[in-house]
Coordinates of C-alpha atoms (C1' of nucleotides) in Angstrom, one line a residue:
Chain A
M1 CA -18.3 -7.2 29.9
I2 CA -17.5 -9.6 32.3
R3 CA -14.2 -8.2 32.5
K4 CA -15.5 -5.2 33.9
R5 CA -17.6 -6.9 36.7
I6 CA -14.2 -8.0 37.9
V7 CA -12.6 -4.5 37.9
E8 CA -15.7 -3.7 39.9
I9 CA -15.2 -6.7 42.5
I10 CA -11.7 -5.5 42.7
D11 CA -12.2 -1.9 43.2
E12 CA -15.1 -2.7 45.9
A13 CA -12.5 -4.8 47.7
C14 CA -10.3 -2.1 47.9
N15 CA -12.3 0.5 48.9
S16 CA -13.9 -1.9 51.7
C17 CA -10.1 -2.2 52.4
K18 CA -9.5 1.6 53.0
E19 CA -12.4 1.8 55.1
K20 CA -11.1 -0.6 57.5
G21 CA -8.1 1.1 57.4
V22 CA -6.1 -1.9 55.8
L23 CA -5.2 0.0 52.7
P24 CA -4.3 4.0 52.7
H25 CA -6.8 6.3 51.6
E26 CA -4.8 8.0 49.5
I27 CA -3.5 5.3 47.2
S28 CA -4.9 5.0 43.8
I29 CA -5.7 1.9 41.8
Y30 CA -5.8 0.8 38.5
P31 CA -6.1 -2.6 38.3
I32 CA -5.0 -4.5 35.4
I33 CA -7.0 -7.6 34.4
E34 CA -5.8 -10.3 32.0
I35 CA -6.7 -13.8 30.8
P36 CA -4.2 -16.3 32.0
R37 CA -2.5 -18.4 29.9
E38 CA -3.0 -21.9 31.5
E39 CA -6.4 -22.4 32.1
E40 CA -6.0 -23.9 35.6
F41 CA -5.2 -20.4 36.5
G42 CA -9.0 -19.3 36.3
D43 CA -10.8 -17.2 33.8
Y44 CA -9.0 -13.8 34.6
S45 CA -6.4 -12.6 37.0
T46 CA -4.8 -9.7 38.3
N47 CA -1.6 -8.6 39.5
I48 CA -2.6 -5.7 41.8
A49 CA -1.1 -7.2 44.7
F50 CA 2.3 -6.5 43.5
F51 CA 1.9 -2.8 42.7
L52 CA 0.7 -2.3 46.4
A53 CA 3.1 -4.5 48.0
P54 CA 6.0 -1.8 47.8
K55 CA 3.6 0.8 48.9
L56 CA 2.5 -1.3 51.9
K57 CA 5.7 -2.9 52.6
K58 CA 4.1 -6.0 52.9
N59 CA 4.5 -9.4 50.5
P60 CA 2.3 -9.5 47.6
Q61 CA 1.0 -12.8 48.6
E62 CA -0.2 -11.7 52.1
I63 CA -1.9 -8.6 50.1
A64 CA -3.5 -11.0 48.1
K65 CA -5.3 -12.9 50.7
I66 CA -6.6 -9.6 52.3
L67 CA -7.9 -8.3 49.2
I68 CA -9.8 -11.8 48.8
Q69 CA -11.1 -11.7 52.0
N70 CA -12.7 -8.3 51.4
M71 CA -14.2 -9.2 48.0
R72 CA -17.9 -9.9 47.6
S73 CA -17.6 -12.1 44.3
G74 CA -19.9 -15.0 44.8
E75 CA -22.5 -13.6 42.4
V76 CA -19.8 -13.8 39.8
C77 CA -17.3 -16.2 40.4
E78 CA -16.9 -19.7 41.5
K79 CA -13.9 -19.1 43.6
V80 CA -11.4 -16.8 43.6
E81 CA -7.6 -17.8 44.8
P82 CA -4.6 -16.6 45.7
A83 CA -1.7 -18.1 43.4
G84 CA 1.7 -17.7 42.4
K85 CA 3.7 -15.4 44.0
G86 CA 0.7 -12.9 44.5
F87 CA -1.6 -13.2 41.9
I88 CA -5.2 -13.3 42.2
N89 CA -7.1 -15.8 40.2
F90 CA -10.8 -15.2 39.3
Y91 CA -13.0 -18.5 38.2
I92 CA -16.2 -17.3 36.9
R93 CA -19.2 -19.4 37.0
D94 CA -20.5 -21.3 34.2
E95 CA -23.8 -19.8 34.4
I96 CA -22.5 -16.4 34.2
W97 CA -20.9 -17.4 30.6
R98 CA -24.1 -18.9 29.6
N99 CA -26.0 -15.9 30.5
A100 CA -23.7 -13.8 28.7
L101 CA -24.0 -15.6 25.8
K102 CA -27.8 -15.6 26.0
E103 CA -27.8 -11.8 26.3
V104 CA -25.6 -11.6 23.3
Y105 CA -28.3 -13.7 21.3
D106 CA -30.8 -11.7 22.7
K107 CA -29.2 -8.2 22.0
G108 CA -27.5 -9.4 18.5
I109 CA -24.2 -9.8 17.5
A110 CA -23.3 -5.9 17.7
A111 CA -23.4 -6.0 21.6
L112 CA -20.0 -7.7 21.3
F113 CA -18.5 -4.7 19.3
P114 CA -16.6 -2.2 21.8
H115 CA -17.4 1.3 21.6
I116 CA -14.2 3.5 21.8
G117 CA -14.4 5.3 18.8
N118 CA -16.8 8.0 19.8
G119 CA -17.3 8.9 16.2
K120 CA -13.9 10.2 16.3
K121 CA -13.0 11.2 12.4
V122 CA -9.9 9.1 10.9
L123 CA -8.7 9.5 8.0
I124 CA -6.7 6.3 6.5
E125 CA -4.3 6.9 3.8
F126 CA -3.1 3.9 1.9
V127 CA -1.8 2.2 -1.3
S128 CA -1.3 5.8 -2.8
A129 CA 1.0 3.6 -5.4
N130 CA 2.2 6.1 -8.0
P131 CA 0.2 5.3 -11.6
T132 CA 3.6 4.3 -13.3
G133 CA 2.5 0.9 -13.4
P134 CA 0.4 -1.8 -12.1
L135 CA 0.1 -2.9 -8.5
H136 CA 2.5 -5.3 -7.1
I137 CA 2.1 -7.8 -4.5
G138 CA 3.4 -5.4 -1.8
H139 CA 0.7 -2.8 -2.9
G140 CA -1.9 -5.7 -2.2
R141 CA -0.6 -6.1 1.5
G142 CA -0.9 -2.4 2.2
A143 CA -4.4 -2.4 0.5
V144 CA -5.9 -5.4 2.6
V145 CA -4.2 -4.0 6.2
G146 CA -6.0 -0.3 5.2
D147 CA -9.1 -1.6 4.1
V148 CA -9.3 -4.2 7.1
L149 CA -8.3 -1.6 9.6
S150 CA -10.7 0.7 8.4
N151 CA -13.4 -2.0 8.7
I152 CA -12.4 -2.5 12.3
L153 CA -12.1 0.8 13.2
K154 CA -15.7 1.6 11.6
K155 CA -17.0 -1.4 13.7
V156 CA -15.5 0.3 17.0
G157 CA -17.4 3.5 16.5
H158 CA -15.0 5.7 14.3
E159 CA -16.1 7.7 11.2
V160 CA -13.5 6.4 8.8
V161 CA -12.6 8.2 5.3
K162 CA -10.3 5.7 2.9
E163 CA -8.2 7.7 0.6
Y164 CA -5.9 7.2 -2.4
Y165 CA -3.2 9.8 -2.6
I166 CA -2.3 9.6 -6.2
N167 CA 1.0 11.3 -7.0
D168 CA 0.6 13.0 -10.1
A169 CA 2.6 16.0 -10.3
G170 CA 6.2 14.2 -9.8
K171 CA 8.9 13.4 -12.0
Q172 CA 7.8 9.8 -12.1
I173 CA 4.7 10.6 -14.4
Q174 CA 7.3 12.5 -16.7
T175 CA 9.3 9.5 -16.7
L176 CA 6.3 7.3 -17.8
G177 CA 5.4 9.6 -20.6
E178 CA 9.1 9.3 -21.8
S179 CA 9.0 5.7 -21.6
T180 CA 5.4 5.5 -23.5
Y181 CA 6.7 7.6 -26.2
I182 CA 10.0 5.6 -27.1
R183 CA 7.9 2.5 -27.1
W184 CA 5.8 4.5 -29.5
R185 CA 8.2 5.2 -31.5
E186 CA 9.7 1.8 -31.8
L187 CA 6.3 0.7 -32.8
K188 CA 6.3 3.2 -35.7
G189 CA 9.0 1.3 -36.9
E190 CA 11.7 3.7 -35.7
K191 CA 15.2 2.2 -34.1
V192 CA 15.4 4.3 -31.1
P193 CA 17.4 3.3 -27.8
Y194 CA 15.8 2.6 -24.6
P195 CA 17.4 4.2 -21.9
G196 CA 17.9 2.2 -18.8
N197 CA 16.4 4.5 -16.7
L198 CA 12.7 4.0 -17.9
Y199 CA 10.2 1.7 -17.0
Q200 CA 11.2 -1.8 -18.5
G201 CA 8.2 -3.5 -17.7
E202 CA 6.0 -4.8 -20.6
Y203 CA 2.8 -2.7 -19.7
V204 CA 4.5 0.2 -21.2
K205 CA 4.5 -1.4 -24.7
D206 CA 1.0 -2.2 -23.9
L207 CA 0.2 1.6 -23.6
A208 CA 1.8 2.3 -26.7
V209 CA 0.0 -0.3 -28.7
L210 CA -3.1 1.1 -27.2
L211 CA -2.5 4.3 -28.6
I212 CA -2.0 2.9 -31.8
E213 CA -5.2 1.0 -31.6
R214 CA -7.2 3.4 -30.7
N215 CA -6.0 5.8 -33.1
V216 CA -5.1 8.6 -30.6
S217 CA -3.3 11.4 -32.4
I218 CA -0.3 12.7 -31.1
P219 CA 1.2 16.3 -31.3
E220 CA 4.3 16.5 -33.5
D221 CA 6.5 18.2 -31.0
S222 CA 8.1 15.7 -29.0
E223 CA 8.3 17.5 -26.0
K224 CA 4.4 18.0 -26.1
A225 CA 4.2 14.5 -27.1
I226 CA 5.4 13.4 -24.2
K227 CA 3.6 15.7 -22.1
F228 CA 0.3 14.2 -23.8
M229 CA 1.6 10.6 -23.4
A230 CA 2.4 11.1 -19.5
R231 CA -1.1 12.2 -19.1
F232 CA -2.8 9.4 -21.0
A233 CA -0.5 6.8 -19.7
G234 CA -1.1 8.0 -16.0
D235 CA -4.7 8.1 -16.7
T236 CA -4.7 4.7 -18.0
V237 CA -3.0 3.1 -15.5
M238 CA -4.4 4.3 -12.5
K239 CA -7.5 2.8 -14.2
G240 CA -6.1 -0.3 -14.1
I241 CA -5.3 0.0 -10.9
M242 CA -8.6 1.1 -9.7
K243 CA -10.1 -2.3 -11.2
D244 CA -7.4 -4.2 -9.6
L245 CA -8.6 -2.8 -6.2
V246 CA -11.8 -3.3 -6.9
D247 CA -11.3 -7.0 -8.1
F248 CA -9.4 -7.1 -4.6
G249 CA -12.7 -5.9 -2.7
V250 CA -10.6 -2.8 -1.4
L251 CA -13.3 0.3 -2.2
F252 CA -11.8 3.7 -1.6
D253 CA -14.0 6.6 -0.4
S254 CA -11.6 9.4 -2.0
F255 CA -9.3 9.6 -4.7
Y256 CA -7.0 12.6 -4.0
R257 CA -4.7 13.9 -6.4
E258 CA -1.4 15.9 -5.8
S259 CA -1.8 18.1 -8.5
G260 CA -5.2 19.2 -6.9
L261 CA -3.0 20.7 -4.1
Y262 CA -1.0 22.6 -6.5
E263 CA -3.9 23.9 -8.5
K264 CA -5.9 25.0 -5.3
G265 CA -2.8 26.8 -4.2
V266 CA -2.4 24.8 -0.8
V267 CA 1.3 24.0 -1.3
D268 CA 2.5 27.8 -2.2
D269 CA 0.0 28.7 1.1
T270 CA 1.6 26.2 3.1
I271 CA 5.2 27.3 2.5
E272 CA 4.1 30.8 3.0
M273 CA 2.8 29.8 6.4
L274 CA 5.9 27.7 7.3
R275 CA 7.9 30.7 6.2
K276 CA 5.8 33.1 8.6
K277 CA 6.2 30.8 11.5
D278 CA 10.3 31.0 10.7
Y279 CA 10.4 27.5 10.2
V280 CA 12.0 27.6 6.9
Y281 CA 15.5 29.2 5.8
E282 CA 17.4 30.0 2.4
K283 CA 20.6 28.1 1.8
D284 CA 22.4 27.4 -1.8
G285 CA 19.4 28.8 -3.7
A286 CA 17.1 26.3 -2.3
L287 CA 14.4 26.6 0.4
W288 CA 14.9 24.4 3.5
F289 CA 12.6 23.4 6.4
R290 CA 14.0 23.1 9.9
T291 CA 13.2 19.3 10.3
S292 CA 15.9 19.5 12.6
S293 CA 14.5 21.8 15.1
F294 CA 11.6 19.2 15.9
E295 CA 12.9 15.5 15.5
N296 CA 16.2 14.0 15.2
D297 CA 16.6 14.5 11.7
E298 CA 18.3 16.6 9.2
D299 CA 16.9 19.7 7.5
R300 CA 15.0 19.1 4.1
V301 CA 14.5 20.8 0.9
L302 CA 11.0 22.0 0.1
V303 CA 11.9 24.0 -3.0
K304 CA 14.9 22.9 -4.9
S305 CA 17.3 25.6 -6.4
D306 CA 15.7 25.2 -9.7
G307 CA 12.3 26.3 -8.3
E308 CA 10.6 23.3 -8.2
K309 CA 8.8 22.2 -5.2
T310 CA 10.2 18.7 -3.4
Y311 CA 7.3 15.8 -2.7
F312 CA 7.9 16.7 1.0
A313 CA 6.3 20.2 0.1
S314 CA 3.0 19.1 -1.3
D315 CA 3.0 16.2 1.6
I316 CA 3.2 18.8 4.0
A317 CA 0.6 20.6 2.3
Y318 CA -1.8 17.3 2.0
H319 CA -1.3 16.7 5.8
R320 CA -2.4 20.1 6.7
D321 CA -5.4 19.4 4.1
K322 CA -6.4 16.2 5.8
F323 CA -6.7 17.9 9.1
E324 CA -8.1 21.2 7.6
R325 CA -10.7 18.5 6.7
G326 CA -11.7 17.7 9.9
F327 CA -9.8 14.7 10.8
H328 CA -8.9 13.8 14.3
T329 CA -6.4 10.8 13.4
L330 CA -4.9 10.4 10.2
I331 CA -3.3 7.0 9.7
D332 CA -0.6 6.7 6.9
I333 CA 0.1 2.8 5.6
W334 CA 3.6 2.9 3.9
G335 CA 5.9 0.5 2.6
S336 CA 8.7 -0.1 5.4
D337 CA 11.2 1.0 2.8
H338 CA 9.9 4.7 3.7
H339 CA 10.5 4.3 7.5
G340 CA 13.2 7.0 7.2
Y341 CA 10.6 9.7 5.9
I342 CA 8.9 9.2 9.3
P343 CA 10.7 11.6 11.3
R344 CA 10.5 14.1 8.6
L345 CA 6.8 14.0 8.5
K346 CA 6.4 13.9 12.4
A347 CA 8.5 17.4 12.2
S348 CA 6.0 18.6 9.8
I349 CA 3.0 17.7 11.8
K350 CA 4.6 19.5 14.8
S351 CA 5.4 22.9 12.4
L352 CA 1.4 22.6 11.7
G353 CA 0.8 22.7 15.2
K354 CA -0.7 19.4 15.7
D355 CA 0.0 16.7 18.0
K356 CA 2.7 14.4 16.2
D357 CA 0.8 11.4 17.4
S358 CA -2.3 12.6 15.5
V359 CA -1.0 10.6 12.8
K360 CA 0.0 7.0 12.7
V361 CA 2.4 5.5 10.1
I362 CA 1.9 1.7 9.8
L363 CA 4.8 0.2 7.9
I364 CA 4.3 -2.9 5.5
Q365 CA 6.9 -5.3 5.1
F366 CA 8.0 -6.6 2.3
V367 CA 6.1 -9.6 0.5
T368 CA 7.9 -12.6 -0.5
L369 CA 6.2 -14.5 -3.2
L370 CA 6.8 -18.5 -3.0
K371 CA 6.3 -21.0 -6.0
D372 CA 7.4 -24.6 -5.9
G373 CA 9.0 -23.4 -2.1
K374 CA 11.3 -21.1 -4.4
P375 CA 11.1 -16.9 -4.1
V376 CA 9.7 -15.3 -7.0
G377 CA 11.3 -12.3 -8.3
M378 CA 9.2 -8.9 -8.1
S379 CA 11.4 -5.9 -8.7
T380 CA 9.6 -3.3 -10.6
R381 CA 12.8 -1.7 -12.7
A382 CA 14.1 -5.0 -13.8
G383 CA 9.8 -5.5 -15.3
Q384 CA 9.7 -8.9 -14.0
F385 CA 7.5 -7.8 -11.1
T386 CA 4.8 -10.3 -9.8
T387 CA 1.6 -8.1 -10.3
L388 CA -1.5 -8.2 -7.8
K389 CA -3.5 -9.1 -10.5
E390 CA -1.5 -12.4 -11.3
V391 CA -1.7 -13.3 -7.7
L392 CA -5.5 -12.8 -7.5
D393 CA -6.1 -14.8 -10.9
E394 CA -3.8 -17.6 -9.1
V395 CA -5.3 -17.9 -5.7
G396 CA -8.4 -15.9 -5.5
K397 CA -9.6 -13.0 -3.4
D398 CA -10.5 -14.8 -0.3
A399 CA -7.0 -16.8 -0.2
A400 CA -5.0 -13.7 -1.1
R401 CA -6.7 -11.4 1.6
F402 CA -6.6 -13.9 4.5
F403 CA -2.8 -14.6 3.6
F404 CA -1.8 -11.0 3.9
L405 CA -3.4 -10.7 7.2
M406 CA -1.5 -13.7 8.6
R407 CA 1.5 -11.8 9.7
K408 CA 1.7 -8.6 11.9
S409 CA 2.1 -5.9 9.3
D410 CA 6.1 -4.9 10.2
A411 CA 7.1 -8.4 9.7
H412 CA 8.4 -10.1 6.5
L413 CA 5.6 -12.4 5.2
E414 CA 6.3 -15.2 2.8
F415 CA 3.5 -16.0 0.5
D416 CA 3.1 -19.4 -0.4
L417 CA 1.0 -19.5 -3.6
D418 CA 1.0 -23.2 -3.9
L419 CA -0.7 -23.4 -0.2
A420 CA -2.8 -20.4 -1.0
K421 CA -4.3 -22.4 -4.0
K422 CA -4.8 -25.5 -2.0
T423 CA -8.4 -26.5 -1.2
S424 CA -7.2 -28.9 1.2
N425 CA -7.0 -28.6 5.0
E426 CA -3.5 -27.3 5.0
N427 CA -4.8 -23.9 3.8
P428 CA -6.0 -21.8 6.9
V429 CA -8.6 -20.1 4.7
Y430 CA -10.4 -23.2 4.4
Y431 CA -10.1 -24.1 7.6
V432 CA -12.0 -21.4 8.9
Q433 CA -14.7 -21.3 5.9
Y434 CA -15.1 -24.9 6.3
A435 CA -16.2 -24.3 9.9
H436 CA -18.8 -21.7 8.9
A437 CA -20.0 -24.5 6.0
R438 CA -20.2 -27.0 8.7
I439 CA -22.3 -25.2 10.8
E440 CA -24.6 -24.1 8.4
S441 CA -24.9 -27.8 7.1
I442 CA -25.7 -28.8 10.8
F443 CA -28.6 -26.0 10.5
R444 CA -29.6 -27.7 7.2
N445 CA -29.9 -30.9 9.2
A446 CA -31.6 -29.4 11.9
K447 CA -34.6 -28.4 9.6
E448 CA -35.0 -31.8 8.2
E449 CA -35.5 -32.8 11.6
G450 CA -38.1 -30.0 12.1
I451 CA -35.9 -27.1 13.5
D452 CA -35.5 -24.1 11.7
I453 CA -32.9 -22.1 12.8
R454 CA -34.6 -18.9 11.6
S455 CA -37.1 -19.4 14.1
L456 CA -35.1 -20.7 17.2
R457 CA -36.1 -17.2 18.6
D458 CA -39.6 -18.6 18.9
E459 CA -38.6 -21.3 21.0
E460 CA -37.7 -21.6 24.7
V461 CA -34.2 -22.1 24.9
D462 CA -32.6 -23.1 27.9
V463 CA -28.9 -22.3 27.9
S464 CA -28.1 -24.0 31.4
L465 CA -28.2 -27.4 29.4
L466 CA -24.7 -26.3 27.7
T467 CA -22.5 -27.7 30.5
L468 CA -20.0 -29.6 28.9
K469 CA -16.3 -28.3 28.9
E470 CA -16.3 -27.8 25.2
E471 CA -19.5 -25.6 25.4
I472 CA -18.1 -23.2 27.9
T473 CA -15.1 -23.2 26.1
I474 CA -16.8 -21.7 22.8
I475 CA -19.1 -19.4 24.8
K476 CA -15.9 -17.9 26.2
G477 CA -14.4 -17.7 22.5
I478 CA -17.4 -16.2 21.4
L479 CA -17.6 -13.6 24.2
H480 CA -14.0 -12.8 23.7
F481 CA -14.5 -11.3 20.4
H482 CA -15.3 -8.1 21.9
D483 CA -11.6 -7.9 23.8
V484 CA -9.9 -8.8 20.2
M485 CA -12.0 -6.1 18.5
E486 CA -10.9 -3.4 21.0
G487 CA -7.3 -4.8 21.0
S488 CA -7.2 -4.7 17.4
A489 CA -8.4 -1.2 17.0
R490 CA -6.2 0.1 19.7
S491 CA -3.2 -1.3 18.7
L492 CA -4.0 -0.8 14.8
E493 CA -3.1 -4.6 14.3
P494 CA -6.0 -6.3 12.0
H495 CA -3.7 -9.6 11.7
R496 CA -5.1 -10.2 15.3
I497 CA -8.5 -10.8 13.8
T498 CA -7.3 -13.8 11.7
F499 CA -5.3 -15.2 14.8
Y500 CA -8.2 -15.2 16.6
L501 CA -10.5 -16.7 13.8
L502 CA -8.0 -19.3 13.8
D503 CA -8.3 -20.2 17.3
L504 CA -11.8 -20.3 17.7
V505 CA -12.7 -22.3 14.8
G506 CA -10.4 -24.6 16.2
K507 CA -12.3 -25.0 19.0
F508 CA -15.4 -25.7 17.1
H509 CA -14.0 -28.7 14.9
S510 CA -12.8 -30.0 18.2
Y511 CA -16.1 -29.8 19.8
Y512 CA -17.8 -31.2 16.4
N513 CA -15.8 -34.3 16.8
K514 CA -16.3 -34.9 20.3
T515 CA -20.0 -34.0 20.6
R516 CA -23.5 -34.5 18.4
V517 CA -25.4 -31.3 18.0
L518 CA -28.7 -32.8 17.0
G519 CA -30.0 -35.4 19.2
N520 CA -33.2 -37.0 20.9
D521 CA -33.0 -34.5 23.8
K522 CA -34.9 -31.5 22.0
Q523 CA -34.1 -29.1 24.6
L524 CA -30.4 -29.9 24.5
T525 CA -30.4 -29.8 20.8
L526 CA -32.1 -26.2 20.7
A527 CA -29.3 -25.3 23.4
R528 CA -26.7 -26.5 21.1
L529 CA -28.1 -24.8 18.2
L530 CA -28.2 -21.4 19.6
L531 CA -24.2 -21.9 20.4
L532 CA -23.7 -22.9 16.7
K533 CA -25.8 -19.6 15.8
M534 CA -24.0 -17.3 17.6
L535 CA -20.5 -19.0 17.0
Q536 CA -21.4 -18.7 13.2
E537 CA -22.4 -15.2 13.7
V538 CA -19.1 -14.2 15.0
I539 CA -17.2 -16.3 12.3
R540 CA -19.2 -14.5 9.8
S541 CA -18.8 -11.2 11.5
S542 CA -15.2 -12.0 11.4
L543 CA -14.7 -12.6 7.8
E544 CA -16.6 -9.8 7.0
I545 CA -14.2 -7.3 8.7
L546 CA -11.6 -9.2 6.6
G547 CA -13.1 -9.1 3.6
V548 CA -13.4 -13.0 2.9
S549 CA -16.5 -14.8 1.9
A550 CA -18.3 -16.9 4.5
P551 CA -19.5 -19.8 2.2
E552 CA -22.8 -21.8 3.7
K553 CA -21.6 -24.7 1.3
M554 CA -18.2 -25.5 -0.2
Chain B
rG1 C1' 29.5 5.0 9.4
rC2 C1' 24.4 6.6 11.3
rG3 C1' 19.1 5.2 12.1
rC4 C1' 14.5 1.6 11.7
rC5 C1' 12.6 -3.2 11.7
rC6 C1' 13.3 -8.5 12.3
rG7 C1' 16.0 -13.1 14.8
rU8 C1' 11.0 -17.8 19.2
rA9 C1' 10.4 -26.0 17.9
rG10 C1' 13.2 -28.9 11.6
rC11 C1' 10.1 -25.0 8.5
rU12 C1' 6.3 -20.9 8.9
rC13 C1' 4.8 -17.7 12.4
rA14 C1' 1.5 -16.2 17.3
rG15 C1' 2.6 -14.5 22.3
rU16 C1' -3.2 -10.6 25.5
rU17 C1' 1.7 -4.3 25.3
rG18 C1' 6.5 -6.7 31.7
rG19 C1' 3.3 -11.7 34.4
rA20 C1' 2.6 -17.9 36.3
rU21 C1' 5.5 -24.6 33.8
rA22 C1' 7.3 -20.2 26.5
rG23 C1' 2.2 -21.6 22.5
rA24 C1' -0.3 -22.7 16.8
rG25 C1' 0.2 -24.9 12.2
rC26 C1' 3.1 -27.2 9.1
rG27 C1' 6.4 -31.4 8.8
rC28 C1' 7.7 -36.0 11.7
rA29 C1' 5.6 -40.8 14.9
rG30 C1' 1.2 -42.9 16.0
rC31 C1' -4.3 -43.1 16.6
rG32 C1' -9.9 -42.0 15.8
rC33 C1' -16.5 -42.2 12.7
rU34 C1' -22.2 -48.0 12.1
rC35 C1' -23.1 -41.2 14.4
rC36 C1' -24.7 -34.0 12.1
rG37 C1' -19.6 -32.4 5.8
rG38 C1' -12.5 -36.9 7.3
rA39 C1' -11.9 -29.9 3.7
rC40 C1' -11.9 -32.7 10.8
rG41 C1' -10.3 -34.5 15.4
rC42 C1' -6.6 -36.9 19.5
rU43 C1' -1.5 -38.3 21.5
rG44 C1' 3.5 -37.8 21.2
rA45 C1' 8.6 -36.4 20.3
rG46 C1' 10.4 -31.6 19.1
rG47 C1' 13.4 -25.1 23.1
rC48 C1' 19.4 -22.2 27.0
rC49 C1' 13.0 -17.2 23.0
rG50 C1' 20.5 -15.1 18.2
rA51 C1' 24.5 -13.9 22.8
rA52 C1' 26.0 -11.3 26.8
rG53 C1' 25.4 -7.9 30.7
rG54 C1' 21.4 -4.5 33.2
rU55 C1' 16.5 -2.7 35.3
rU56 C1' 12.1 -5.5 38.2
rC57 C1' 9.0 -8.9 43.2
rA58 C1' 8.8 -10.7 37.9
rA59 C1' 11.8 -10.0 31.2
rA60 C1' 10.6 -13.6 24.3
rU61 C1' 8.6 -8.6 26.2
rC62 C1' 12.2 -2.5 28.9
rC63 C1' 17.7 -0.5 28.7
rU64 C1' 22.8 -1.1 27.2
rU65 C1' 26.6 -4.1 24.3
rU66 C1' 27.3 -7.6 20.4
rC67 C1' 26.3 -11.3 16.4
rG68 C1' 23.2 -12.3 12.2
rG69 C1' 19.2 -10.9 8.2
rG70 C1' 16.2 -7.0 5.6
rC71 C1' 15.4 -1.8 4.8
rG72 C1' 16.7 2.9 4.8
rC73 C1' 20.3 7.5 5.1
rA74 C1' 18.5 12.9 -2.1
rC75 C1' 18.2 19.7 -4.3
rC76 C1' 13.8 11.2 -5.9
rA77 C1' 9.0 10.2 -5.2

RNA sequence: GCGCCCGUAGCUCAGUUGGAUAGAGCGCAGCGCUCCGGACGCUGAGGCCGAAGGUUCAAAUCCUUUCGGGCGCACCA
């Protein structure tokens, strides 16, 4: 809002310079406004003079001075100064900040959400873990990133659908069936070897136990039995996954089955379409996709020489299907170990005639669980993974979600279980939630003194009484929410919200320690309550986006 | 061997997409309520941004090389 005013001021100054002949008319200007790191450099600054310098063959400092002379900034700015080697620093009047706060208060917190989505349809696909075992902590990280990202995109005006892709057509489900079958025979008292290529986890035994407990009738023929068990086990595991996700607060709009693509014939149809476009060829009895003619990658097999289609084949069909369902942007969230798959996918997107940037892949780096300062193993194959459920039971939903968002997704994450469990100041989740509860507590006390925060709107509140440096700082922090949301949405980086919150809340705690909110001066008290009201709403709104609760008491 | 990601304070990590004197939390050394929730705040020490070149008015950020860590390189999914 205020940022926009600064852009206008710069534009006007440039136009005025053009009229005076100081700037050539044909020059086009895209002022970049940033928030300086140092407070003493003002609230906003622009580096525009640096860009003009080579074109005008003048030094940037001189240009900065000329621009400032031609600025009509008095309404918004306390002062505008040339600085450094050619920066222009803008110092916003305190009353402008206060008025902006009042404006947001009057319009409601929604006024802080940027409108950049324009209703464009986004399909965000995440988790998509094969139903061959319970979700582990790595899936949990992807789940939160996807969930929170979709919250962010919705808030900025996108239409978002969250989808889970179930790979139920591949060999892994078959393997799960075999694994269950062998465990089942063991339970029947047979001495059968358990091959190492089967799933080793305890949960496979549980599946077999379930079959016996429920007295399920198993086909005599071993092949049929395996097939039956594959389906049974897959469905059962999938139900467990769904429950874990719900417990984690991650709700999907759609579960999309790979097998459905085959049943509808979409896979064959897509291969046929690629064949017509001459994007495929036969070699060694297999059908190959010309990946190399689109991206820097090798050609890949779509149909194996035994006639079976590869995962890649159905994946092309899947993405085609997503586009045909009317989505403008597709977001895929994968474990970072799949990064080698990106060129292939991008190539296939091009072959569908789509812009490769219409698909965005977010990679989730590994999570290391720490207990007593030592890493905990989590290999699925070895059967000693730490499941998402275990972590949830241990630290709770709020801490788990928050911790997953404390790193950008493409960076390794060390998840300290002991820290997440602590109900103390060391735990960042509590630091944030405590601020929310603390503000609420002030409101409770205010009510006892006869001021009900809910009827604050009936009062004449004079925000010009908010003159403390800390108060202006908090106002700026509240308004900054807008920029953070925009940046987070554009870069698809949900962790920015977490860092913003920690920073914002720190400002509050500091203010709280120095300043009494409730006092004898009723007008001042009302003004401060309004400030805290808006602060609390931003905190609550941010926590809501993160899917973390905002307690009124702790 | 080829490709991708990461190397920033003792530890865990940010760094506004190329900006000014590099930040936070934890840890460490101190300090602070007769007062709205001490689950808090304040002060201090701590750095050649892995290394070397290059591009630029300006580099932690971009390019090249190099070292260290992780992950990929299937007619698996």
